[in-house]
Coordinates of C-alpha atoms in Angstrom, one line a residue:
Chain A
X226 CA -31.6 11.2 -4.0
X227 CA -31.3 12.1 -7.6
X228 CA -28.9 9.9 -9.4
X229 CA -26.3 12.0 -11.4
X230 CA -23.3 11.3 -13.2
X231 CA -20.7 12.9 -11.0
X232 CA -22.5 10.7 -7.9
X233 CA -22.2 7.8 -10.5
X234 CA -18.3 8.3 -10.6
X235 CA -17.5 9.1 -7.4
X236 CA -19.4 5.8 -5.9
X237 CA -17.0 3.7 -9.0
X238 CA -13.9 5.7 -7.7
X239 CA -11.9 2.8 -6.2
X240 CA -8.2 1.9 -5.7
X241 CA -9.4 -1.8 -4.1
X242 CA -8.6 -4.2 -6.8
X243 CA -10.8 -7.2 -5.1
X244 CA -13.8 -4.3 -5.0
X245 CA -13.8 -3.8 -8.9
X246 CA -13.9 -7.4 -9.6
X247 CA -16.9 -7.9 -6.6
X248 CA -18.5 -5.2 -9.2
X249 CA -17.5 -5.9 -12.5
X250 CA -16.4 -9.6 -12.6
X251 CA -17.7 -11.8 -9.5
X252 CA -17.1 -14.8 -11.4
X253 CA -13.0 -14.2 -10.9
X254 CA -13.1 -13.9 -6.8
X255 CA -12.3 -16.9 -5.0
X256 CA -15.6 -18.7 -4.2
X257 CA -16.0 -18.1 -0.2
X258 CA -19.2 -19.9 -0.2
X259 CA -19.5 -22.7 2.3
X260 CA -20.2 -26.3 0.2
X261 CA -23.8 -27.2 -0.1
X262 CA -23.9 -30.8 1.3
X263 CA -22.0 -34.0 0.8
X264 CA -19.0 -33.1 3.4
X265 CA -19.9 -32.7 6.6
X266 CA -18.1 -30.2 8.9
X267 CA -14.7 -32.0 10.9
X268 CA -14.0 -33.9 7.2
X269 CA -12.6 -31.5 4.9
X270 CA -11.6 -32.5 1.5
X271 CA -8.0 -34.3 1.3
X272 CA -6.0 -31.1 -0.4
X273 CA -2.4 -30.6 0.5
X274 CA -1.8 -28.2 4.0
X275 CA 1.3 -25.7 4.0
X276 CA 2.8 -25.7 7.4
X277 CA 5.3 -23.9 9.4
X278 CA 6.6 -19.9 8.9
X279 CA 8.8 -18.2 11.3
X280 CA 9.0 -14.4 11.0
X281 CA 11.4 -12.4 13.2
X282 CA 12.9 -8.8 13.9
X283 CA 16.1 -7.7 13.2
X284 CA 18.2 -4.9 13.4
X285 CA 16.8 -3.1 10.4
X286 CA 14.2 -5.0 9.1
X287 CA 12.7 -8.3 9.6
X288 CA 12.9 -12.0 8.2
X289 CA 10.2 -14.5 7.3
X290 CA 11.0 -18.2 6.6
X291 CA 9.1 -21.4 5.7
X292 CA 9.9 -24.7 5.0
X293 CA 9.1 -26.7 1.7
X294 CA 6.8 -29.2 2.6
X295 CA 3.1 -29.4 1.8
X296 CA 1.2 -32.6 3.4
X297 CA -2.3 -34.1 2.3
X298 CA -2.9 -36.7 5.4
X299 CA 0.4 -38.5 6.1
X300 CA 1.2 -38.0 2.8
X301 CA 3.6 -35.9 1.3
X302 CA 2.2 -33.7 -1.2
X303 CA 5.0 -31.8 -2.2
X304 CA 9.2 -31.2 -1.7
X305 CA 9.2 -27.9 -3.5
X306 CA 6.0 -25.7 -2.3
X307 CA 7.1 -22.5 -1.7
X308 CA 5.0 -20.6 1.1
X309 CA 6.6 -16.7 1.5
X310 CA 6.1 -14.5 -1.1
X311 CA 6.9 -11.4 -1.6
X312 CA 3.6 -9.1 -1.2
X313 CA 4.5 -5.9 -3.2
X314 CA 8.5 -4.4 -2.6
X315 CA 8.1 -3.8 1.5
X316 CA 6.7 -6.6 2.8
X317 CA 6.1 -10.6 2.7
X318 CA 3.8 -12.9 3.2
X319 CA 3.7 -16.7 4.7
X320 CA 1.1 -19.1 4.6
X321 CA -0.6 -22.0 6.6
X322 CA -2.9 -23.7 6.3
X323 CA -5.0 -25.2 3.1
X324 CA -2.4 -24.4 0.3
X325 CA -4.9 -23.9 -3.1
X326 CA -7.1 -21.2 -1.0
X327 CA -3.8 -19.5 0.4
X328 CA -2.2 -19.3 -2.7
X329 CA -5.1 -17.9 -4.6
X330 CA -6.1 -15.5 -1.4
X331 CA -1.8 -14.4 -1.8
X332 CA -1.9 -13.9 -5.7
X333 CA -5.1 -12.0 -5.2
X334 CA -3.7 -9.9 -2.0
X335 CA -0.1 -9.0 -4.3
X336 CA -2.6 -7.8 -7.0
X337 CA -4.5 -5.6 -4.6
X338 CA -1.4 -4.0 -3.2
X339 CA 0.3 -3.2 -6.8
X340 CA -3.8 -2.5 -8.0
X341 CA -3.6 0.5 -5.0
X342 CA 0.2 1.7 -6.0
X343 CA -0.7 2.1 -9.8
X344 CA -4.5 3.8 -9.4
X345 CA -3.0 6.1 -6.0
X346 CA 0.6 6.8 -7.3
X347 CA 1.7 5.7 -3.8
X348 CA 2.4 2.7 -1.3
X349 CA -0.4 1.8 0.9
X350 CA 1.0 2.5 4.8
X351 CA 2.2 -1.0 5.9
X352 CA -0.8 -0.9 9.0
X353 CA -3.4 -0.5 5.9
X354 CA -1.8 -3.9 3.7
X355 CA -2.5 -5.4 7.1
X356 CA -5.9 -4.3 7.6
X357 CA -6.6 -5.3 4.3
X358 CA -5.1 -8.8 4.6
X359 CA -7.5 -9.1 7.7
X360 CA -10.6 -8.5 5.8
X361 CA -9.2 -11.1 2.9
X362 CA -9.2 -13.6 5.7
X363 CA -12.6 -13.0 7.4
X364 CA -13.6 -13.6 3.5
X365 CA -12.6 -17.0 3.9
X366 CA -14.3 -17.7 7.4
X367 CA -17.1 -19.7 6.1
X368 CA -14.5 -22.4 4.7
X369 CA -12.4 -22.3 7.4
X370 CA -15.6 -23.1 9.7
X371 CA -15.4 -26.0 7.3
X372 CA -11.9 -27.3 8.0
X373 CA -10.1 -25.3 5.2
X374 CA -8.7 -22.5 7.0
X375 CA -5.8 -20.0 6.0
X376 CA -3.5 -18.6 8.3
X377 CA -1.1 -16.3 7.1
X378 CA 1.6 -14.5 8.8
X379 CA 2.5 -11.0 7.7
X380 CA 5.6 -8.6 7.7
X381 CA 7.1 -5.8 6.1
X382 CA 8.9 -2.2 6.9
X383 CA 7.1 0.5 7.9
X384 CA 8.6 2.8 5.7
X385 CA 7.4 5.7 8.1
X386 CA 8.2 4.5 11.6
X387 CA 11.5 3.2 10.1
X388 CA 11.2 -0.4 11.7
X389 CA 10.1 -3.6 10.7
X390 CA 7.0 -4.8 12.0
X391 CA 5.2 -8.4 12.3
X392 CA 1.5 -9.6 12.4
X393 CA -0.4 -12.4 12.9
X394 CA -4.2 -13.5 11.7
X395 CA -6.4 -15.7 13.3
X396 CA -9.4 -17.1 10.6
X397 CA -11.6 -14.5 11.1
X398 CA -9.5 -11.9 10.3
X399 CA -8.5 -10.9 14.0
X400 CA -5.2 -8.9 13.2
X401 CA -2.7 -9.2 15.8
X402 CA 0.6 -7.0 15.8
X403 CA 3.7 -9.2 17.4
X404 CA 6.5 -7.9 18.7
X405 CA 9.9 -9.7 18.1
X406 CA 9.0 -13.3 16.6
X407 CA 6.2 -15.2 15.8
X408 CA 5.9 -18.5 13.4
X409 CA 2.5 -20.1 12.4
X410 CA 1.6 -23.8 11.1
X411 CA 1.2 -27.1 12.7
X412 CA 5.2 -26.7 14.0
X413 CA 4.7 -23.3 15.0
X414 CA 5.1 -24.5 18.7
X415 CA 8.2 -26.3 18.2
X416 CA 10.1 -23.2 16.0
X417 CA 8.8 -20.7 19.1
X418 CA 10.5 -22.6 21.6
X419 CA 13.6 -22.4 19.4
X420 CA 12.7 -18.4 18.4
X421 CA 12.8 -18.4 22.2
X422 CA 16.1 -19.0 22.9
X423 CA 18.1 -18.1 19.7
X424 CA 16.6 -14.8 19.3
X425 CA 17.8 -11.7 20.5
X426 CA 17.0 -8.1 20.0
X427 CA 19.3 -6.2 17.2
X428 CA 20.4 -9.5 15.4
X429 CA 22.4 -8.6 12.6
X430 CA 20.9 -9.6 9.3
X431 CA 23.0 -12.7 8.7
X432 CA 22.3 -14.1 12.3
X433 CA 18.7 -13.8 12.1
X434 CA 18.1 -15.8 8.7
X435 CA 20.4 -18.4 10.8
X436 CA 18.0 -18.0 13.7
X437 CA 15.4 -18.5 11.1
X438 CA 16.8 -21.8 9.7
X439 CA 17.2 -23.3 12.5
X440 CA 13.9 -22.9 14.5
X441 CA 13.0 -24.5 10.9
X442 CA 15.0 -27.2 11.7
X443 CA 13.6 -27.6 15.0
X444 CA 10.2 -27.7 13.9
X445 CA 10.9 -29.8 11.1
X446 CA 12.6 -32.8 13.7
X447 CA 9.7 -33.1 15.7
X448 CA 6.3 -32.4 13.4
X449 CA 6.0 -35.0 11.0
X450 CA 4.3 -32.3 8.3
X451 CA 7.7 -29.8 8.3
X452 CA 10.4 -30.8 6.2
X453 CA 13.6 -29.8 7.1
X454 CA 16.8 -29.0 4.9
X455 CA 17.3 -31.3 2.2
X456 CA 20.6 -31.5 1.1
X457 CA 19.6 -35.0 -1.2
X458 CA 17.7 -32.7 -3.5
X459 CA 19.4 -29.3 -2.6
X460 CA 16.0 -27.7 -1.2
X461 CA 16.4 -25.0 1.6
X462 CA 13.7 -22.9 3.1
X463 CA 12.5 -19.5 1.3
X464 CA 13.5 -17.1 3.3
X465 CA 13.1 -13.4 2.9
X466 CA 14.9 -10.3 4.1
X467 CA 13.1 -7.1 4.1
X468 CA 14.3 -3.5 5.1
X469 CA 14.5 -0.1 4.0
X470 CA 16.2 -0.9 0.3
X471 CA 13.0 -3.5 0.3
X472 CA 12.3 -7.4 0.4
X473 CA 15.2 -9.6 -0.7
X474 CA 15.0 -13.4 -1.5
X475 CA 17.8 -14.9 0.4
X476 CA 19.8 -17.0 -2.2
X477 CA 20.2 -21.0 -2.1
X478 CA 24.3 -20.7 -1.7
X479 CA 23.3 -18.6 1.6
X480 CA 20.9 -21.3 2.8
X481 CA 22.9 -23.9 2.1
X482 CA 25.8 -22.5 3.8
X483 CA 23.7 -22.2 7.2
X484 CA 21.4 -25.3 6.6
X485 CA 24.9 -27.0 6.1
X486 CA 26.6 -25.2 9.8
X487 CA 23.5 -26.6 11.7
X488 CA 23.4 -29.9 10.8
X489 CA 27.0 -30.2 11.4
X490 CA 26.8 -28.4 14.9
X491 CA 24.4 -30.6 15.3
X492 CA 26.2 -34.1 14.3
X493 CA 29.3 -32.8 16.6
X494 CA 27.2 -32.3 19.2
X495 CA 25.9 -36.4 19.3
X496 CA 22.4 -35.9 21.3
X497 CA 19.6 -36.9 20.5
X498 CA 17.2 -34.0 21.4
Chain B
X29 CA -43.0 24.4 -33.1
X30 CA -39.5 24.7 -33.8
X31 CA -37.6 22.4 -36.3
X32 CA -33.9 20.7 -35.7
X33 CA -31.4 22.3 -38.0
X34 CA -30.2 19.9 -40.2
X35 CA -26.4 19.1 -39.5
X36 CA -24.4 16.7 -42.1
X37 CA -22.9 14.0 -40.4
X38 CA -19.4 15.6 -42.2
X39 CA -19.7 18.5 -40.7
X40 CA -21.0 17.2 -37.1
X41 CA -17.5 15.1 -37.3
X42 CA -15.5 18.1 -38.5
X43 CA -16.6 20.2 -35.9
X44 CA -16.0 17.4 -33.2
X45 CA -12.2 17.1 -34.3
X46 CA -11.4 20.5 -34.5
X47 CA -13.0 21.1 -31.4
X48 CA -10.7 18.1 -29.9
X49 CA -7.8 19.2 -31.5
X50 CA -7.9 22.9 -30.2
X51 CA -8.4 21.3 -26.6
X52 CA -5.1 19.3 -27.2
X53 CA -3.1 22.2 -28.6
X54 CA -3.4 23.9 -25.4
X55 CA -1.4 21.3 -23.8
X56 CA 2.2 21.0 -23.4
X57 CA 4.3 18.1 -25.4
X58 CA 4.6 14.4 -24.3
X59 CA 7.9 12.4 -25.9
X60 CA 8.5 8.6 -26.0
X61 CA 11.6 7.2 -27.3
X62 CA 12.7 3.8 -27.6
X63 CA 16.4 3.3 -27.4
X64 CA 18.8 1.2 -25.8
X65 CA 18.0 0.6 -22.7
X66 CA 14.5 0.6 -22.7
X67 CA 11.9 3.3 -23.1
X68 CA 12.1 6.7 -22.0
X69 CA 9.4 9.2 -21.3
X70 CA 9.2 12.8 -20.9
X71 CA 6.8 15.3 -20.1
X72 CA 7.0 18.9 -19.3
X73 CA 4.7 19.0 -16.6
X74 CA 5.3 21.7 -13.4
X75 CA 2.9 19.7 -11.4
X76 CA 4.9 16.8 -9.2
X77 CA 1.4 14.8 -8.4
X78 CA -0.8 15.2 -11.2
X79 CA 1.3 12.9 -13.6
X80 CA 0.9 12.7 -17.4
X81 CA 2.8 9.5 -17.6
X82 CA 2.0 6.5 -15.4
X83 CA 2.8 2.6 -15.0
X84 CA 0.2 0.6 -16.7
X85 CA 1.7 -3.1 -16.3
X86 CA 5.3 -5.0 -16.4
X87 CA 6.4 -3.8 -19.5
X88 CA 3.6 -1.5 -20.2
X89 CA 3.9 2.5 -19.5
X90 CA 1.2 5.0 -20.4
X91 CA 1.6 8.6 -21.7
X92 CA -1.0 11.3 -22.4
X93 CA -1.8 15.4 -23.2
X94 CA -5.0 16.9 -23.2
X95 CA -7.5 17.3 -20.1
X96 CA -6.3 15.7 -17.4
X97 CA -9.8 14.3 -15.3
X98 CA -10.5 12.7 -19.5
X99 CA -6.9 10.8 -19.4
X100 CA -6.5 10.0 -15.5
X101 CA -9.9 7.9 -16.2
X102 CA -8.7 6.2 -19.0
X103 CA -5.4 5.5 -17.3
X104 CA -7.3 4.1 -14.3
X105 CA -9.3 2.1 -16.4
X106 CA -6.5 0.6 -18.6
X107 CA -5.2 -0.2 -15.3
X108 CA -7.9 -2.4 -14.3
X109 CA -7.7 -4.0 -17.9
X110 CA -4.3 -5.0 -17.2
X111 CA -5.0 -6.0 -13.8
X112 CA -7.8 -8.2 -14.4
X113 CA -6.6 -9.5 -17.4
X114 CA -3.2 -10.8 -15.9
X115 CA -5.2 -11.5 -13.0
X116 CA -7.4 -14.5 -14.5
X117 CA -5.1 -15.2 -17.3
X118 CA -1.5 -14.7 -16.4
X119 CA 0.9 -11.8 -15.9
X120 CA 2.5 -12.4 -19.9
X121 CA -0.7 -12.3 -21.5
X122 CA -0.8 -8.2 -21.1
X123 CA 0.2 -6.7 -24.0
X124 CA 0.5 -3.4 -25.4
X125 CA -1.6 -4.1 -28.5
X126 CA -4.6 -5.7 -26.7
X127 CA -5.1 -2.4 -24.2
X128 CA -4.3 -0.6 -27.0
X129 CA -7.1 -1.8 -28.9
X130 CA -9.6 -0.8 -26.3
X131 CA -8.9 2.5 -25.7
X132 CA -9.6 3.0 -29.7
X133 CA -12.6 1.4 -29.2
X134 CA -13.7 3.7 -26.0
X135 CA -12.3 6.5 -27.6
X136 CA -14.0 6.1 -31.1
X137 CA -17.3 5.0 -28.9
X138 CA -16.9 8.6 -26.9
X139 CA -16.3 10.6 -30.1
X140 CA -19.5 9.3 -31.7
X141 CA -21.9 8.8 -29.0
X142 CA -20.9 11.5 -26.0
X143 CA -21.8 15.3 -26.1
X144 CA -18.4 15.8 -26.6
X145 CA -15.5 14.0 -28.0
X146 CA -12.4 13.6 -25.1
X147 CA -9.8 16.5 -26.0
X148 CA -6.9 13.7 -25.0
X149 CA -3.9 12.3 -27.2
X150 CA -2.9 9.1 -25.9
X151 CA 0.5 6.7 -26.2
X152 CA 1.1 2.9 -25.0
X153 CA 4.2 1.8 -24.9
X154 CA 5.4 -1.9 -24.1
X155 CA 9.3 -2.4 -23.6
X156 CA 10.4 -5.4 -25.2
X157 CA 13.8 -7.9 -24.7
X158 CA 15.2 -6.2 -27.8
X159 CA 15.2 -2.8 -29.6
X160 CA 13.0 -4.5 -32.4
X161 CA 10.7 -6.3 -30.0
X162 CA 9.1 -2.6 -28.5
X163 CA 5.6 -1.5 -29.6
X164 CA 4.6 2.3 -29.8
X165 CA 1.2 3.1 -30.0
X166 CA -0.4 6.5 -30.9
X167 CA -4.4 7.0 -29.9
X168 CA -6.4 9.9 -31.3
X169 CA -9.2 11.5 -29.5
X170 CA -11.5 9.9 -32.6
X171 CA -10.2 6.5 -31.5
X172 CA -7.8 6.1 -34.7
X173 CA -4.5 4.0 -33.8
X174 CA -1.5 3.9 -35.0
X175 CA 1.6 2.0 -35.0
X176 CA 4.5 4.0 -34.4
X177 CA 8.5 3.6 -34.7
X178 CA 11.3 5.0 -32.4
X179 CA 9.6 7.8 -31.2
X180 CA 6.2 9.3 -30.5
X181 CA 5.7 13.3 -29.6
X182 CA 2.0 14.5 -28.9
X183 CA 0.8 17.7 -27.5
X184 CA 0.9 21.4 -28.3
X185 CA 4.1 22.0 -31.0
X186 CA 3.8 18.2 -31.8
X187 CA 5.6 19.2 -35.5
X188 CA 8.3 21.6 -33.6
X189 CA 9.4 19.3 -31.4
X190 CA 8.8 16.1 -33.4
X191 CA 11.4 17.7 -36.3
X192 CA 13.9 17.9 -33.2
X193 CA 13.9 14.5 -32.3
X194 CA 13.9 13.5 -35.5
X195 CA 17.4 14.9 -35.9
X196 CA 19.0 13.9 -33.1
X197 CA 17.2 10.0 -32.7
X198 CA 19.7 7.4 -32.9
X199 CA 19.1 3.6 -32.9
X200 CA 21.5 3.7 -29.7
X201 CA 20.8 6.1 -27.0
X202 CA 21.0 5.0 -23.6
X203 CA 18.8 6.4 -21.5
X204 CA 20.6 9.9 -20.1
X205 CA 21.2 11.2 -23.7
X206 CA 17.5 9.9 -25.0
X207 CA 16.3 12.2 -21.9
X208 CA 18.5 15.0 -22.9
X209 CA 17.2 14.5 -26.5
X210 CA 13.8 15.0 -25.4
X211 CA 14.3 17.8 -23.9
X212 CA 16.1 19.6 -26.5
X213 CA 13.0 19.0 -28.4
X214 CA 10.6 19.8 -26.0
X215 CA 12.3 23.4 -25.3
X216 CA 12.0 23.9 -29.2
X217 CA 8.2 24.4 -28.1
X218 CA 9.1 26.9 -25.5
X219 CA 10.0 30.8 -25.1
X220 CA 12.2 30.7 -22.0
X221 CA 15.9 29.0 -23.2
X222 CA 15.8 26.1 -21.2
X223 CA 13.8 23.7 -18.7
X224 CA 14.5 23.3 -15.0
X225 CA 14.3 19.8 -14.2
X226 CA 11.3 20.8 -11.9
X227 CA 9.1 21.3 -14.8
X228 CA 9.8 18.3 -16.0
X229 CA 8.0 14.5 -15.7
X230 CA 10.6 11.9 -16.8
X231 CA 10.0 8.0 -16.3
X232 CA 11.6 5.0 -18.0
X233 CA 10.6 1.5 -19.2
X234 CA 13.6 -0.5 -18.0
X235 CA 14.8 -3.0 -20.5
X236 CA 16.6 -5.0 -17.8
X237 CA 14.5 -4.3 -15.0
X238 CA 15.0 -8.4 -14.3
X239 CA 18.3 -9.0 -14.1
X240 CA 19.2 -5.5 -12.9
X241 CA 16.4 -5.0 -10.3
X242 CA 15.4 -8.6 -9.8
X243 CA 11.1 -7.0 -10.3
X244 CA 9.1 -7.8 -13.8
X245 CA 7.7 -4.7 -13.0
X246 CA 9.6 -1.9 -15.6
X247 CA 8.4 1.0 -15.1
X248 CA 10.3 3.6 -12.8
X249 CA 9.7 7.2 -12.2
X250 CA 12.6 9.4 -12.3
X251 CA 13.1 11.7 -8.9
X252 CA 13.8 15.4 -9.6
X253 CA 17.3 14.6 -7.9
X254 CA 17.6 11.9 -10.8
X255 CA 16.8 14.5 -13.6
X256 CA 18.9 17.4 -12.3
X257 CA 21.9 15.0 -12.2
X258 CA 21.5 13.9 -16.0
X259 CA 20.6 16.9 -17.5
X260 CA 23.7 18.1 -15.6
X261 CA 26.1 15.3 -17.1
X262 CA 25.7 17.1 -20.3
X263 CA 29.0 18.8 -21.5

């Protein structure tokens, strides 16, 4: 077929951020490339791993939390990561996994979200974010088959249904839509047992980012790469609030309130598990 | 066998320009005012999708007249400018001057090279922390730039309305009278008496969008609820 102008601008006609720089600027993408030689699969380069988010329903909206902890080994990488972000005004994003590629895959992702908003004039439905983080992640498979594997958990309100809604990735994209709680990362198991029994449907606000904090907590007392509330050096989890007036960062007085009721219902209580 | 007629490259330009500026004075008037709180923008523009003033970046609005398939593709692409550019470098090194600069240079390449010069008027404006620290720029459809102070009005009736704001600019305005100022002006360029708020595109570059908003992201679009109430606060 002839090759005219108007077919030339309607094939460059896109609102995909990450499909302008495949065309115009490879060289900025994240290089999904698997490595050449040198490290074999099952021994992955030492880089620090982000562990542990919880995300969780509520009446209204829905909360996402993580802890602070980032682990390379049994070392401890770092006291002050940070692993929700906020991905554009109605929804968040938490990550596990290998913490360079999941931050550059989240910077890229909030880029691609505002990227749509600017070029469209409007959101993307929450259901197409999701869809989109899916295909981000299947980017990323031939790393992950190589021990560096992102797992990210994803929330936000669905500003048409009116709800808040949760969903989960495996690392080759697979999108999976949870209902009520879910929480990813090496103490994921240990926070769902705790989701298990402090959640209930139609938590008010406050009571969930308790709920949130605490299956935290949990996680962090019996997986060595989850660091719980740190009252030494002030640090609480980043938590996130998102509902119909958008995403909200929970503030440190807050945290430290709740961190601070927990540990002391715990002390009063005198068991040891 | 037939000879070219010999055009001077005067008169090639000439007739390029007018022809550009005709296209532009078809148009209905764009304003941007810096003021107090930030930077306002208003357009009269009946249509409620097909905007004439969009969100570049942050701090970084966009506002046009002219043909609007010409100035949607420049706004997409200064778009991906800014996108990429904060993208690999980081989200402070966008600035006003350095998209500015390219559209000049694709609008002085179109004027010279392309069949036809883009019948588009062009403004950038970045909000900064202070009055002082904003940055107006005007682009021409021959890719000239310029620097501009206070207030910028393009389109149709550009000397009608501009000697309106000119009157009633102040150093300042918050944002409801800046609005109303503008559309004082841009009814100066009209027969009927006044504007409905439905004709009208209105955004603003929030000064304080940080503290007031908690997003770095400025730029906000004024509902037609939002207009109707300030144009009604006016006694």
């Amino acid at each position: 077929m002839q090759e005219t102008t108007a077919n030339k601008v309607a094939a460059h006609a896109t609102s995909s951020f990450t499909e302008h720089l495949q065309r115009d600027r490879p060289e900025l993408l994240p290089q999904y490339a698997p490595f050449a030689t040198g490290t074999s699969a099952g021994q992955p380069p030492a880089v620090p791993h982000a562990t542990t988010i919880v995300a969780m329903t509520y009446a209204g909206g829905i909360v996402m939390a993580g802890d602070r902890r980032a682990t390379m080994g049994n070392i401890i990488a770092s006291r002050h990561i940070e692993k929700v972000f906020p991905a554009d005004q109605y929804s968040v994003l938490g990550i596990a996994g290998t913490a360079g590629i999941a931050i550059d895959l989240t910077r890229l992702f909030q880029v691609e979200l505002e990227h749509y908003e600017k070029i469209e004039g409007t959101l993307l439905s929450l259901d197409g974010k999701a869809n989109r983080l899916g295909a981000m992640i299947r980017g990323n498979l031939p790393m992950a088959l190589q021990g560096l594997a992102v797992v990210p958990l994803f929330a936000g309100f669905d500003t048409a249904a009116g709800v808040g809604r949760l969903f989960s990735y495996d690392v080759t994209g697979g999108r999976y839509e949870e209902q009520e709680h879910h929480a990813v990362g090496s103490g994921s198991m240990f926070a769902r047992g705790a989701l298990k029994k402090l959640w209930r449907p139609n938590l008010p606000e406050d009571e969930a980012i308790s709920v949130a904090v605490e299956s935290l907590y949990d996680a962090a007392d019996d997986d060595s790469a989850t660091g719980g509330p740190d009252p030494v050096r002030q640090l609480w989890p980043v938590v996130y609030a998102v509902n119909r007036a958008g995403a909200r960062r929970v503030s440190d007085r807050e945290l430290a309130a709740m961190a601070g009721n927990i540990i002391e219902s715990r002390a009063a209580a005198r068991r040891e598990a | 066998m037939t000879q070219q007629f010999y055009v001077s490259p005067e008169q090639l330009m000439k007739d390029r320009a007018d022809f550009a500026r005709k296209g532009i004075a078809r148009g209905r008037s764009v304003i941007v005012i810096s003021c107090e709180d930030g930077i306002a923008l208003v357009a009269e523009n009946p249509s409620p999708s097909l905007h004439k003033i969009g969100e570049i970046y942050d701090k970084i609005a966009f506002a046009a007249v002219g043909k609007y398939n010409e100035f949607e593709s420049l706004r997409q692409a200064g778009v991906r400018y800014a996108d990429v550019r904060g993208y690999s470098y980081d989200r402070d090194d966008v600035t006003a001057r350095g998209l500015a600069s390219v559209y000049a240079q694709s609008l002085g390449a179109v004027f010279t090279a392309e069949q036809k010069p883009f019948e588009v008027e062009l403004a950038v404006a970045e909000v900064g922390a202070s009055q002082d620290l904003d940055h107006l720029y005007r682009l021409t459809f021959d890719g000239s730039i310029a620097d501009e102070h206070n207030f910028i009005v393009m389109g149709g009736q550009a000397d009608k309305v501009s000697g309106a704001i000119e009157g009633g600019w102040q150093r300042d305005l918050p944002f409801a009278a800046a609005i109303r100022l503008a559309v004082r002006g841009l009814v100066t360029d009209n027969e009927a008496p006044d504007l409905p708020a439905k004709a009208l595109e209105v955004a603003v570059l929030d000064r304080s969008s940080e503290s007031n908003r908690g997003t770095r992201r400025a730029f906000r679009r004024l509902s037609n609820q939002d207009v109707v109430e300030l144009l009604a606060e006016e006694s």
